Coordinates of C-alpha atoms and ligand atoms in Angstrom, one line a residue:
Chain A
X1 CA 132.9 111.8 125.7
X2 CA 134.3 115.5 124.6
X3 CA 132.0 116.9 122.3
X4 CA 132.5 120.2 120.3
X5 CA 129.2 121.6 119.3
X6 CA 128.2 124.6 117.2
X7 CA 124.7 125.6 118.1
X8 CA 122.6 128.2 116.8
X9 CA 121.9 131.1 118.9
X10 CA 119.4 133.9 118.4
X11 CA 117.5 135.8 120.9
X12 CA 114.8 136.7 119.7
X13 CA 112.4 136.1 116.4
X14 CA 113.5 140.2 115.4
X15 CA 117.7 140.0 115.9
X16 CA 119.7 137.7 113.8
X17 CA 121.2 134.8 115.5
X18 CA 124.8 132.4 114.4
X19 CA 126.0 130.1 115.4
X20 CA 128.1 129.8 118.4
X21 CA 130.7 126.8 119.3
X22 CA 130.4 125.2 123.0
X23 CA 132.6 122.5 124.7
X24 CA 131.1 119.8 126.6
X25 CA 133.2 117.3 128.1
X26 CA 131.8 114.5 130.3
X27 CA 128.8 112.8 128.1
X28 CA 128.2 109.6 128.9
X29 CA 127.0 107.6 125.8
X30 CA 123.9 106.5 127.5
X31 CA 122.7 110.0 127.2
X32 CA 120.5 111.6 125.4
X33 CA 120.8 114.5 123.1
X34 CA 118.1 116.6 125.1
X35 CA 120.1 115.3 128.4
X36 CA 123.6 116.5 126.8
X37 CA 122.0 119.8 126.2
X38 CA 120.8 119.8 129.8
X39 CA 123.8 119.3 130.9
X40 CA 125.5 122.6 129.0
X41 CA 122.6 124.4 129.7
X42 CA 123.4 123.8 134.1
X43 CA 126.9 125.0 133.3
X44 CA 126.0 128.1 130.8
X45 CA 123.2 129.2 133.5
X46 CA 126.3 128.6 136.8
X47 CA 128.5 130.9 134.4
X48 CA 125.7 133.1 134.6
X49 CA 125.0 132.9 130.4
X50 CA 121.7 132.4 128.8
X51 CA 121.0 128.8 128.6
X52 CA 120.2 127.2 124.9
X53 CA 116.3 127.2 124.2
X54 CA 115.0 124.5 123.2
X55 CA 111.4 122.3 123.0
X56 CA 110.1 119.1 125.3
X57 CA 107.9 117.9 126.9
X58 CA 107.7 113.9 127.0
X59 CA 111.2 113.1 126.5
X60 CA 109.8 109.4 125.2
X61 CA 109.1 110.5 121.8
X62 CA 105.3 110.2 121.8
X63 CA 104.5 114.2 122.1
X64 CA 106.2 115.4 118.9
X65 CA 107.5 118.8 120.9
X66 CA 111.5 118.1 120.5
X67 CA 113.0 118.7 117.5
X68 CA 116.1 119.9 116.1
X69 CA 118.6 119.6 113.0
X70 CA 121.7 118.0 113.8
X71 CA 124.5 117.9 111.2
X72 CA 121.9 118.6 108.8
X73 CA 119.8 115.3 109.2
X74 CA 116.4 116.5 111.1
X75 CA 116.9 114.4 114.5
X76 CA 119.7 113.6 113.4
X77 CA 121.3 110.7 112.2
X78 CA 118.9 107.7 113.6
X79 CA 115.0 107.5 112.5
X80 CA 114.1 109.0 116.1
X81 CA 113.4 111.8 117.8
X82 CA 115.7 114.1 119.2
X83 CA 114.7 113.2 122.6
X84 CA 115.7 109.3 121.8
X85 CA 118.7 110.2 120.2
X86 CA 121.1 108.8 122.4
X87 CA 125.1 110.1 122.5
X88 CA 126.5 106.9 121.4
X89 CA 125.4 107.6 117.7
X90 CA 128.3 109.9 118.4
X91 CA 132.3 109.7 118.5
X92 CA 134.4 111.1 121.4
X93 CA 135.6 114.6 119.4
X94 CA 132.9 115.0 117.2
X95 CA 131.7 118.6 116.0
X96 CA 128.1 118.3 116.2
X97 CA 126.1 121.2 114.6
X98 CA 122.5 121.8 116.0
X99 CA 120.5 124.0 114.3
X100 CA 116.7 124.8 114.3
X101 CA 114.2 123.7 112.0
X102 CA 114.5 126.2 109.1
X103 CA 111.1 126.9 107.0
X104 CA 109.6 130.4 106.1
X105 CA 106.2 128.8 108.1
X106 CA 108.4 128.3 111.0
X107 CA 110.0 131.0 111.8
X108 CA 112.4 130.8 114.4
X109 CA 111.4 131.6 118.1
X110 CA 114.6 131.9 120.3
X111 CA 117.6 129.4 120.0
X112 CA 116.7 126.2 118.8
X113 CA 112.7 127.1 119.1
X114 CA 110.6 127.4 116.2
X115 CA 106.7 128.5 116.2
X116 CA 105.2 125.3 114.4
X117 CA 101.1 126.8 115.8
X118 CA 101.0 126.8 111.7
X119 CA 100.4 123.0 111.9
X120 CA 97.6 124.0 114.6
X121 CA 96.2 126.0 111.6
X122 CA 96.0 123.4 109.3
X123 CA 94.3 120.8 111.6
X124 CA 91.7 123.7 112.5
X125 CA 90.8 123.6 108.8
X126 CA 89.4 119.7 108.5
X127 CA 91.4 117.6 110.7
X128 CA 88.7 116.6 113.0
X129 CA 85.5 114.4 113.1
X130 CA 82.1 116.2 113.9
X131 CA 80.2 114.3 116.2
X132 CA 77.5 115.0 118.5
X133 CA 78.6 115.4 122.3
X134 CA 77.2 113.0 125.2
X135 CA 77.4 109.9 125.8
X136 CA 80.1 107.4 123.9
X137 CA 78.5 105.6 121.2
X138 CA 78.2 101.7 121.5
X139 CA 81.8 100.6 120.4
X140 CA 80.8 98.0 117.9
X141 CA 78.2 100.3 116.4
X142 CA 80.9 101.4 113.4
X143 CA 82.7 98.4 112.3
X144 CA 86.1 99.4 111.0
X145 CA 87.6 96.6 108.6
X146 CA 91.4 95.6 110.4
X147 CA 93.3 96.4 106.9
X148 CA 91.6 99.8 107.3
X149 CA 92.0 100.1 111.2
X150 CA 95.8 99.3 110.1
X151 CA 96.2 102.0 107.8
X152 CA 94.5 104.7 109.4
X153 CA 96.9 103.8 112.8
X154 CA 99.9 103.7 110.8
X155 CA 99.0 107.5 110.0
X156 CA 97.6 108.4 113.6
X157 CA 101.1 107.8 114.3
X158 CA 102.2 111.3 113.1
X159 CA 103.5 113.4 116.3
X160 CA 103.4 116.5 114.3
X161 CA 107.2 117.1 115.3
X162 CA 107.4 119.1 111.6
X163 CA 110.8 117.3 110.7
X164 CA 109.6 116.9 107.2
X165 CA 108.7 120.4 107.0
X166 CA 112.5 120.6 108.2
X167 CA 113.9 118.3 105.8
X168 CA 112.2 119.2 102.9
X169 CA 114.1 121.2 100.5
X170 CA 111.0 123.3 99.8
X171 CA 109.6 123.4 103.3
X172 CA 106.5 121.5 102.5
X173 CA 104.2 120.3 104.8
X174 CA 102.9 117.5 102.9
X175 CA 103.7 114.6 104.9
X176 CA 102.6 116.1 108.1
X177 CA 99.1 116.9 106.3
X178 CA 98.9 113.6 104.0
X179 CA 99.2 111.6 107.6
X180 CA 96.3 113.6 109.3
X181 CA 93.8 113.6 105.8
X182 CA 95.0 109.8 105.2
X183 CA 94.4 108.8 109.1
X184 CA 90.5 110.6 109.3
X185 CA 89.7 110.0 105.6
X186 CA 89.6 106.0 105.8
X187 CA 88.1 105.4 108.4
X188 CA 84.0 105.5 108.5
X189 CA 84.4 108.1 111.3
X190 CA 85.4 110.5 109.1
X191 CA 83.6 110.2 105.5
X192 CA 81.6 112.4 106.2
X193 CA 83.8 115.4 106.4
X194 CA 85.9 113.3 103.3
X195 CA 86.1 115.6 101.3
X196 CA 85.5 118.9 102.6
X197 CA 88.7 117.7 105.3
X198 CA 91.0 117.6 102.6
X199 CA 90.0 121.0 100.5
X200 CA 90.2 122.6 103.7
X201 CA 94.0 121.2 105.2
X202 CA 95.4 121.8 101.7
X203 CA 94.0 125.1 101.2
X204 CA 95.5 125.9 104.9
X205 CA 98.4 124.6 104.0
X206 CA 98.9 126.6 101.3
X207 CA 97.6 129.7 103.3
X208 CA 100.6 129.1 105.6
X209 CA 103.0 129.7 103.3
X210 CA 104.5 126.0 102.9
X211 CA 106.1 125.3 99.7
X212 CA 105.0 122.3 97.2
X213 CA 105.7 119.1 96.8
X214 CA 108.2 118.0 94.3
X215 CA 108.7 114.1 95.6
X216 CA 112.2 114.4 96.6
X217 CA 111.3 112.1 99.9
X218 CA 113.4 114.0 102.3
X219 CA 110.4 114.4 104.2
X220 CA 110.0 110.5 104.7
X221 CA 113.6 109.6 105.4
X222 CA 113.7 112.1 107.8
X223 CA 110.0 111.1 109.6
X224 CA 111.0 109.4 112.9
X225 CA 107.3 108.2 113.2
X226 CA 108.0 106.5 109.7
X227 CA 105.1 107.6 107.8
X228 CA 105.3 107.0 104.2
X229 CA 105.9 108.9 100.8
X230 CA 102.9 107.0 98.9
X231 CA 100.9 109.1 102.2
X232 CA 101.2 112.4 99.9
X233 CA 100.0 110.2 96.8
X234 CA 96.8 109.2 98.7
X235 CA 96.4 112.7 100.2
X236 CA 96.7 113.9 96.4
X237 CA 94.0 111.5 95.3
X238 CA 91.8 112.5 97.9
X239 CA 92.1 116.2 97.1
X240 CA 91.8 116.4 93.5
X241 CA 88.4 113.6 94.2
X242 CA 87.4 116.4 96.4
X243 CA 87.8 118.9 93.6
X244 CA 86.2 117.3 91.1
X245 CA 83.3 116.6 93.2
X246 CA 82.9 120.5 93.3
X247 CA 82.7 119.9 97.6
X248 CA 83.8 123.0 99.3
X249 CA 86.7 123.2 102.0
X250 CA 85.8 122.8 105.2
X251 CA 87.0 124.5 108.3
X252 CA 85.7 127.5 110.7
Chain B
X1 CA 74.3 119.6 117.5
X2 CA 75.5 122.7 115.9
X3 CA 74.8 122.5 112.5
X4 CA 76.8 125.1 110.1
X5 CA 75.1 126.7 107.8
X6 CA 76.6 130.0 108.1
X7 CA 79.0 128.6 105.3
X8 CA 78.3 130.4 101.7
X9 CA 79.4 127.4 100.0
X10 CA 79.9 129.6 96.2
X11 CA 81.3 126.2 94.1
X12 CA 84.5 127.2 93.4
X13 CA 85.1 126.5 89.7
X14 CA 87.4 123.3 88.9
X15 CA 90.3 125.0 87.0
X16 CA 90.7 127.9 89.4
X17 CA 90.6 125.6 92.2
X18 CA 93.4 123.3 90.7
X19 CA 95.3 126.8 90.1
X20 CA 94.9 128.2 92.9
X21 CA 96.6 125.8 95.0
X22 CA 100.0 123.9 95.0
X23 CA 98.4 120.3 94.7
X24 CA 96.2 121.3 91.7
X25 CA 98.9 123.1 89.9
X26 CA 101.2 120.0 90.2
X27 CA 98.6 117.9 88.9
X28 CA 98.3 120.4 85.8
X29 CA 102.0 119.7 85.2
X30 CA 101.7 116.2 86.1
X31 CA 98.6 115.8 83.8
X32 CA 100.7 118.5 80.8
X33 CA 104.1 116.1 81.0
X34 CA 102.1 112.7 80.7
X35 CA 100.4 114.2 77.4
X36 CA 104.1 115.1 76.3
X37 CA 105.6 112.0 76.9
X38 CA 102.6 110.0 75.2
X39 CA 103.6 112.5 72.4
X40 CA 107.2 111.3 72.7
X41 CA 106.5 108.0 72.3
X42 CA 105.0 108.0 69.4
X43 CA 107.4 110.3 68.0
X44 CA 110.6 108.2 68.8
X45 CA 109.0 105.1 67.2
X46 CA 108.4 107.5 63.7
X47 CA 112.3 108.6 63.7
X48 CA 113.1 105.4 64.0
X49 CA 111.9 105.4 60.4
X50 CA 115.0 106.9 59.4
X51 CA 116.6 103.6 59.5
X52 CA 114.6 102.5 56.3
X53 CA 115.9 104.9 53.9
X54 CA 114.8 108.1 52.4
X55 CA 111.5 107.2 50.6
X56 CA 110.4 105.4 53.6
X57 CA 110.7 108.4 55.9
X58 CA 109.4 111.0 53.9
X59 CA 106.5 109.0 52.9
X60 CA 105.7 108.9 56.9
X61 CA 106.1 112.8 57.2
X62 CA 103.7 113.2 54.3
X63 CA 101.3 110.5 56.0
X64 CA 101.3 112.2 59.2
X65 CA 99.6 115.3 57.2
X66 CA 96.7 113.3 56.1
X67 CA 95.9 111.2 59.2
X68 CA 92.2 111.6 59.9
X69 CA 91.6 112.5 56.1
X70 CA 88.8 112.4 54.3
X71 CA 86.6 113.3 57.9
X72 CA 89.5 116.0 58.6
X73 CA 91.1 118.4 56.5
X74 CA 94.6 118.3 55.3
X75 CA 97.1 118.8 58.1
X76 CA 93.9 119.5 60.9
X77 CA 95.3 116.8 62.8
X78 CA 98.5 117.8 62.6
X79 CA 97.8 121.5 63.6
X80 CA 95.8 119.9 66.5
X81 CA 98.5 118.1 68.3
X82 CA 100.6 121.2 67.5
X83 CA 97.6 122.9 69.5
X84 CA 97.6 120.7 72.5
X85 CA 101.5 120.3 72.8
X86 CA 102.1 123.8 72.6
X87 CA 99.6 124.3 75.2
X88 CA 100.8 121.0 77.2
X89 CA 104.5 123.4 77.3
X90 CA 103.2 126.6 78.0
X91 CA 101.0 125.0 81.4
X92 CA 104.0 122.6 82.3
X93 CA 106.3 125.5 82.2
X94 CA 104.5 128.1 84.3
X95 CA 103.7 126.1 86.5
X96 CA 107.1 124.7 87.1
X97 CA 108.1 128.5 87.5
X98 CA 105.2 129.5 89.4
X99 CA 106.1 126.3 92.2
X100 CA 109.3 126.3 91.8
X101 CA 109.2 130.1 93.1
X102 CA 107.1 129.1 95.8
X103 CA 109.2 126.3 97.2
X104 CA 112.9 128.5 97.4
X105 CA 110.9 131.1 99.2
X106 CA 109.1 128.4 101.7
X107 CA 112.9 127.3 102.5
X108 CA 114.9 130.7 103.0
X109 CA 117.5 129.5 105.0
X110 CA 119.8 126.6 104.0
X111 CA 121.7 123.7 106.9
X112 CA 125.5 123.9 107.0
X113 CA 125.4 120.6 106.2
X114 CA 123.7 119.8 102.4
X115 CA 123.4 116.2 102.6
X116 CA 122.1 114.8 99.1
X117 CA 119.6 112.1 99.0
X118 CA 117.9 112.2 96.6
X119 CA 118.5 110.9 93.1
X120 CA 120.5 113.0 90.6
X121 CA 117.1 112.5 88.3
X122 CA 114.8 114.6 91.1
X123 CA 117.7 117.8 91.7
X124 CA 117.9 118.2 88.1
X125 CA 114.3 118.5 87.2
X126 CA 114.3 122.5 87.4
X127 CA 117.6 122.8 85.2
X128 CA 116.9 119.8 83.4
X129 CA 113.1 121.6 82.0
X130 CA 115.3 125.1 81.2
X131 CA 117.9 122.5 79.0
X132 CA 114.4 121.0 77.4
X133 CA 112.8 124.1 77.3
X134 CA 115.5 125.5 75.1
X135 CA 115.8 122.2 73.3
X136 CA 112.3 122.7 72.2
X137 CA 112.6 125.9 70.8
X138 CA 116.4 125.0 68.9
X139 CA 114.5 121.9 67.5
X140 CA 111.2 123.5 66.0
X141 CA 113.9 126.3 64.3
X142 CA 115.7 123.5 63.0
X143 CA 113.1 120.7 61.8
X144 CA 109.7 122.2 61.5
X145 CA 110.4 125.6 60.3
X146 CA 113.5 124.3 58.6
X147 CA 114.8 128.6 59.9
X148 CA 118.1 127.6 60.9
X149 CA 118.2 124.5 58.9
X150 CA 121.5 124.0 56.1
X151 CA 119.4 122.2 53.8
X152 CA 116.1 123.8 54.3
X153 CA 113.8 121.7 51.6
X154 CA 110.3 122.0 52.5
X155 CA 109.2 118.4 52.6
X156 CA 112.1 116.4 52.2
X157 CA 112.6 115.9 56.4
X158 CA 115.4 113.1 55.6
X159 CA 117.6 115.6 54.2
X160 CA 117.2 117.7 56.6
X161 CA 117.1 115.8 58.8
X162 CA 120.8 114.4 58.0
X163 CA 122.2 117.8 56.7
X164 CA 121.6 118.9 60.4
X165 CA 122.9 115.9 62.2
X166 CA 126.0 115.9 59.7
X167 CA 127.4 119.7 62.0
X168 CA 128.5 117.2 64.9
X169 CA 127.6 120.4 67.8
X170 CA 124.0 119.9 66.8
X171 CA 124.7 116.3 67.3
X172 CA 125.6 117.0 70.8
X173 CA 123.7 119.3 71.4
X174 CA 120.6 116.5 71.0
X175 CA 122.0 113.9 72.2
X176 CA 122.7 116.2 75.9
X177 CA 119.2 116.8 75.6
X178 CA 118.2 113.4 75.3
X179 CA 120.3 112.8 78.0
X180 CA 118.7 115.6 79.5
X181 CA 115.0 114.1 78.8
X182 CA 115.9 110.7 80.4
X183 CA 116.5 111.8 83.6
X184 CA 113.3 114.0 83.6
X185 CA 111.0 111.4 82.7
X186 CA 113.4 109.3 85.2
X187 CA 111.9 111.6 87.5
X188 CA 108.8 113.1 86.2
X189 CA 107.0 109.5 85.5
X190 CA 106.6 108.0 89.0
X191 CA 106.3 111.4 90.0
X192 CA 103.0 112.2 88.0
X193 CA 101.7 109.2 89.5
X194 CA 101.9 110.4 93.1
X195 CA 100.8 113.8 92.1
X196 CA 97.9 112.1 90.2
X197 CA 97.2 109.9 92.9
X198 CA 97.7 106.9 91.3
X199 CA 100.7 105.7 93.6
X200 CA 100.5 103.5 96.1
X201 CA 102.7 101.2 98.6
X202 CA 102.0 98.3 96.3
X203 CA 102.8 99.9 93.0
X204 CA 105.5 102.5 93.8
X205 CA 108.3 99.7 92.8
X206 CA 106.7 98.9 89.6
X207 CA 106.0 102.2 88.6
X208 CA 110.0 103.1 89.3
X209 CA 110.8 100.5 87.2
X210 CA 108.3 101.7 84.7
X211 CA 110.0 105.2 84.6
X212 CA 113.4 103.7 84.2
X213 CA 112.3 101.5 81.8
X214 CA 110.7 104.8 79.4
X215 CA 113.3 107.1 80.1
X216 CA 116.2 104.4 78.9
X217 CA 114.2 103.5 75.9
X218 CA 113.2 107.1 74.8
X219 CA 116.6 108.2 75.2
X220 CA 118.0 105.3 73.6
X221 CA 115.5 105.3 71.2
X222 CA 116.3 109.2 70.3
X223 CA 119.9 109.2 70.7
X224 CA 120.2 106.5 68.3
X225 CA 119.2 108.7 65.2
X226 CA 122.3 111.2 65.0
X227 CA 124.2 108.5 66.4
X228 CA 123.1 106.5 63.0
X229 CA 124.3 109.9 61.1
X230 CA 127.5 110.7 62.5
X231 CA 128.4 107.1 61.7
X232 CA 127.2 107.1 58.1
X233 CA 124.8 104.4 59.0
X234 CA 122.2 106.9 57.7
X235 CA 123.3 109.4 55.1
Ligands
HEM1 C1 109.4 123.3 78.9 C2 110.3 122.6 79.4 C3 110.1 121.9 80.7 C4 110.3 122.4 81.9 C5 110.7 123.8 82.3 C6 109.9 121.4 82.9 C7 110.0 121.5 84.3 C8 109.5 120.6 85.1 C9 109.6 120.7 86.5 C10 110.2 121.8 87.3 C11 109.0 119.6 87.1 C12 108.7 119.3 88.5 C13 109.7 118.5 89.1 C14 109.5 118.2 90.5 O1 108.4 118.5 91.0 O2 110.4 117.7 91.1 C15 108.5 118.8 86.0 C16 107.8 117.6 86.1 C17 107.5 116.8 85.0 N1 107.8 117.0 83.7 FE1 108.7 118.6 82.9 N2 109.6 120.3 82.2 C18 109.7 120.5 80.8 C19 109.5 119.7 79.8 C20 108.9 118.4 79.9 C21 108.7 117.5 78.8 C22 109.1 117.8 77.4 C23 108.1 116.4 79.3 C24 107.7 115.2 78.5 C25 108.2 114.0 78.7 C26 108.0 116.6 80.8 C27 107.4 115.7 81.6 C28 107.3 115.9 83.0 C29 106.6 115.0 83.9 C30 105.9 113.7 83.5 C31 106.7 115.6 85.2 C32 106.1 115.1 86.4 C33 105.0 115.9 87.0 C34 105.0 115.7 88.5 O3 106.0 115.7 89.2 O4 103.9 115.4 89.0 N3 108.5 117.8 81.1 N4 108.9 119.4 84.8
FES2 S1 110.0 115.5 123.8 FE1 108.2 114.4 123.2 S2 108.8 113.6 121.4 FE2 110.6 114.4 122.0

């Protein structure tokens, strides 16, 4: 395959970056997108040009470290990550663009790089369970109904990969947060910190400078972990619960 | 165990808690557009009075100034739902603004691709309030305070009503805002559900279908009124 790419370049978080057209030529279909890049990047750094930044780690897409926008769809065009995005979602010729993920709490790194430690921010402020160190309790000690043990996996899911921050005409994070409050808040594990949790990740959230939610559902679409609008609708219950009960955020 | 108690846990008061932060503030113009369209229910279902002549419709417009009589005063319930709504606009308004600022400036940058996925009903909501907001203001000028009204007779809201709808831009004019009003409630119905919390995997379908299902008949239900006068059916 001959691909034509246009990929954003920008060297540092302070100088303003565009976006800059490369030829690649050679791409087998079997490829992934990560691997294509790898593949300009050997023959950008043998021309003796800075190669194209980007983030990854597990290439398997478990670690939620990859990410980019690719012709405007976050991940582009499969429900994936970038890193198991393979070439033949693409035609021989195409014009791909590749840009970062673009959110005023992200802001852009180098390249294709964005600083997402705001998620770590909001999981500092409640999504955690307190429990006494030592030895690990008995494992039947805290039966866990299986509709609940469902639910709360389908959130654990979540890679924090911040595609629906990326996709979300308002650069929320509310999907991302809704999966953490929604996996810790049903199960037993974490009722005690119930309320406090989610008082604490929304007040973090806010903090960070994400915008709101207005229930477009980019966020979900784009989610290659598939975690659910209704999420946010469950975190919203659990917050304005918390509210009324008068409990105070958590976090340290 | 570490136990915190370094934590000077001041209770935060309720409202300033809601205001403070983006969920709250949603749910205060979730909570402010639900009281609204409960309002515009009810207030569909009295135009469609209109339909059964003159006597009929005025004698509802004098009713509606005695409801809750002899235990309230004249008009007291009246002025109190003028109370509440105008309060129900003011919160739903400024906190539209106040989020909507918030979201353009969490999302500085745009893609070069703008792919649309979303329904025409969610892009429109910003735009769609200014159109209502406007609405609202043209319509209390025109009906209630009878100021820019041709016939202007102080408790005769048929004729005024038709004297109005007889200029066929005020016509229009309501029924874009109608159309308008649809596609917020289209919108703003399931959406105040989520926000609310009261959405789920189970009832998202139904309560879709239960947006739809409002927004066609208030629109419907509204439209049909200077559609009834510009056709002579009421005159
Ligand atoms: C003053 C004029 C109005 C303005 C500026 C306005 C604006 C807005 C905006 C910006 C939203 C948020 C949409 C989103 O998050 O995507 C919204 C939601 C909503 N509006 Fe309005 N609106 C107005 C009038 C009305 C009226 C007359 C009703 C009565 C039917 C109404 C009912 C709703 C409902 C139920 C919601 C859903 C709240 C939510 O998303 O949780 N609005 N409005
Ligand atoms: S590199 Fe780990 S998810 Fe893509």
């Amino acid at each position: 395959m001959k691909l034509t790419l246009r990929i954003w370049r920008q060297r540092n978080a302070d100088e303003p970056g565009a976006m800059t057209p490369y030829e690649v030529t050679g791409i087998s279909e079997d490829m992934s997108f990560l691997e294509m890049l790898d593949q300009l990047n050997e023959r950008l750094i043998l021309e003796g040009e800075e190669p194209v930044a980007f983030d990854h780690d597990c290439r398997e897409g478990i670690c939620g470290a990859c990410g980019m926008v690719i012709n405007g769809q976050a991940h582009g065009p499969e429900r994936t990550t970038t890193c198991q995005l393979h070439m033949r979602h693409f035609a021989d010729g195409d014009t791909i663009d590749v840009e970062p993920w673009r959110a005023a709490a992200f802001p852009v790194v180098k390249d294709l790089v964005v600083d997402r430690s705001a998620f770590d921010r909001v999981i500092g402020a409640g999504g955690y369970i307190s429990v006494p160190t030592g030895s690990a309790p008995e494992a039947h000690a805290t039966p866990v109904p299986k509709p609940v043990a469902d639910l709360a996996f389908e959130h654990a899911e979540c890679i924090g990969c911040g595609a629906c921050v990326a996709a979300c005409p308002n650069g929320s994070a509310m999907l991302f947060t809704s999966a953490k409050v929604v996996h810790l808040n049903v199960l037993p594990q974490g009722a005690p910190e119930r309320e406090s949790r989610v008082r604490g990740m929304v007040e973090a959230m806010d903090a960070e400078g994400f915008g709101g939610c207005t229930n477009t559902g980019e966020c979900a679409v784009a989610c290659p972990k598939g975690i659910p609008l209704t999420s946010i609708g469950r975190m919203n219950r659990e917050y304005l619960r918390a509210v009324v009960k008068g409990t105070p955020s958590g976090g340290r | 165990m570490a136990l915190a108690t370094t934590r000077t846990a001041r209770d935060p008061s309720l409202i300033g808690s809601l205001w403070r932060s983006t969920v709250g503030k949603k749910a205060v113009m979730a909570g402010t557009g639900l009281i609204m369209l409960a309002y515009l229910v009810a207030h569909m279902l009295g135009n469609l009075k209109v339909f059964f002549g003159a006597g009929e419709f005025n004698r509802y417009g004098h009713w509606i100034r005695t409801i809750g009589e002899p235990f309230l005063h004249h008009m007291w319930f009246l002025w109190l739902a003028r109370v509440v709504l105008t309060a129900s606009v003011v919160l739903h308004g400024v906190s539209a603004y106040q989020l909507s600022r918030r979201d353009l400036a969490a999302r500085p940058a745009k893609y070069r691709h703008s792919r649309r996925r979303s329904s025409y009903a969610t892009r429109t909501m910003r735009w769609g309030g200014v159109i209502l907001a406007l609405f609202i203001i043209w319509h209390i000028l025109d009906l209630t305070t009878l100021t820019v009204n041709p016939n202007h007779q102080e408790g005769h809201p048929y004729q005024n009503l038709v004297a109005s709808f007889d200029r066929w831009y005020v016509s229009a004019f309501y029924i874009a805002a109608m159309l308008a009003l649809g596609l917020h409630i289209r919108h703003g119905f399931w959406s105040a559900a989520q926000t609310l919390g009261a959405n789920s995997p189970r009832r998202d379908r139904a309560l879709k279908a239960m947006a739809n299902l409002l927004a066609a008949v208030l629109t419907c239900g509204f439209i049909a009124v200077p559609v009834g006068v510009l056709t002579g059916v009421v005159s």
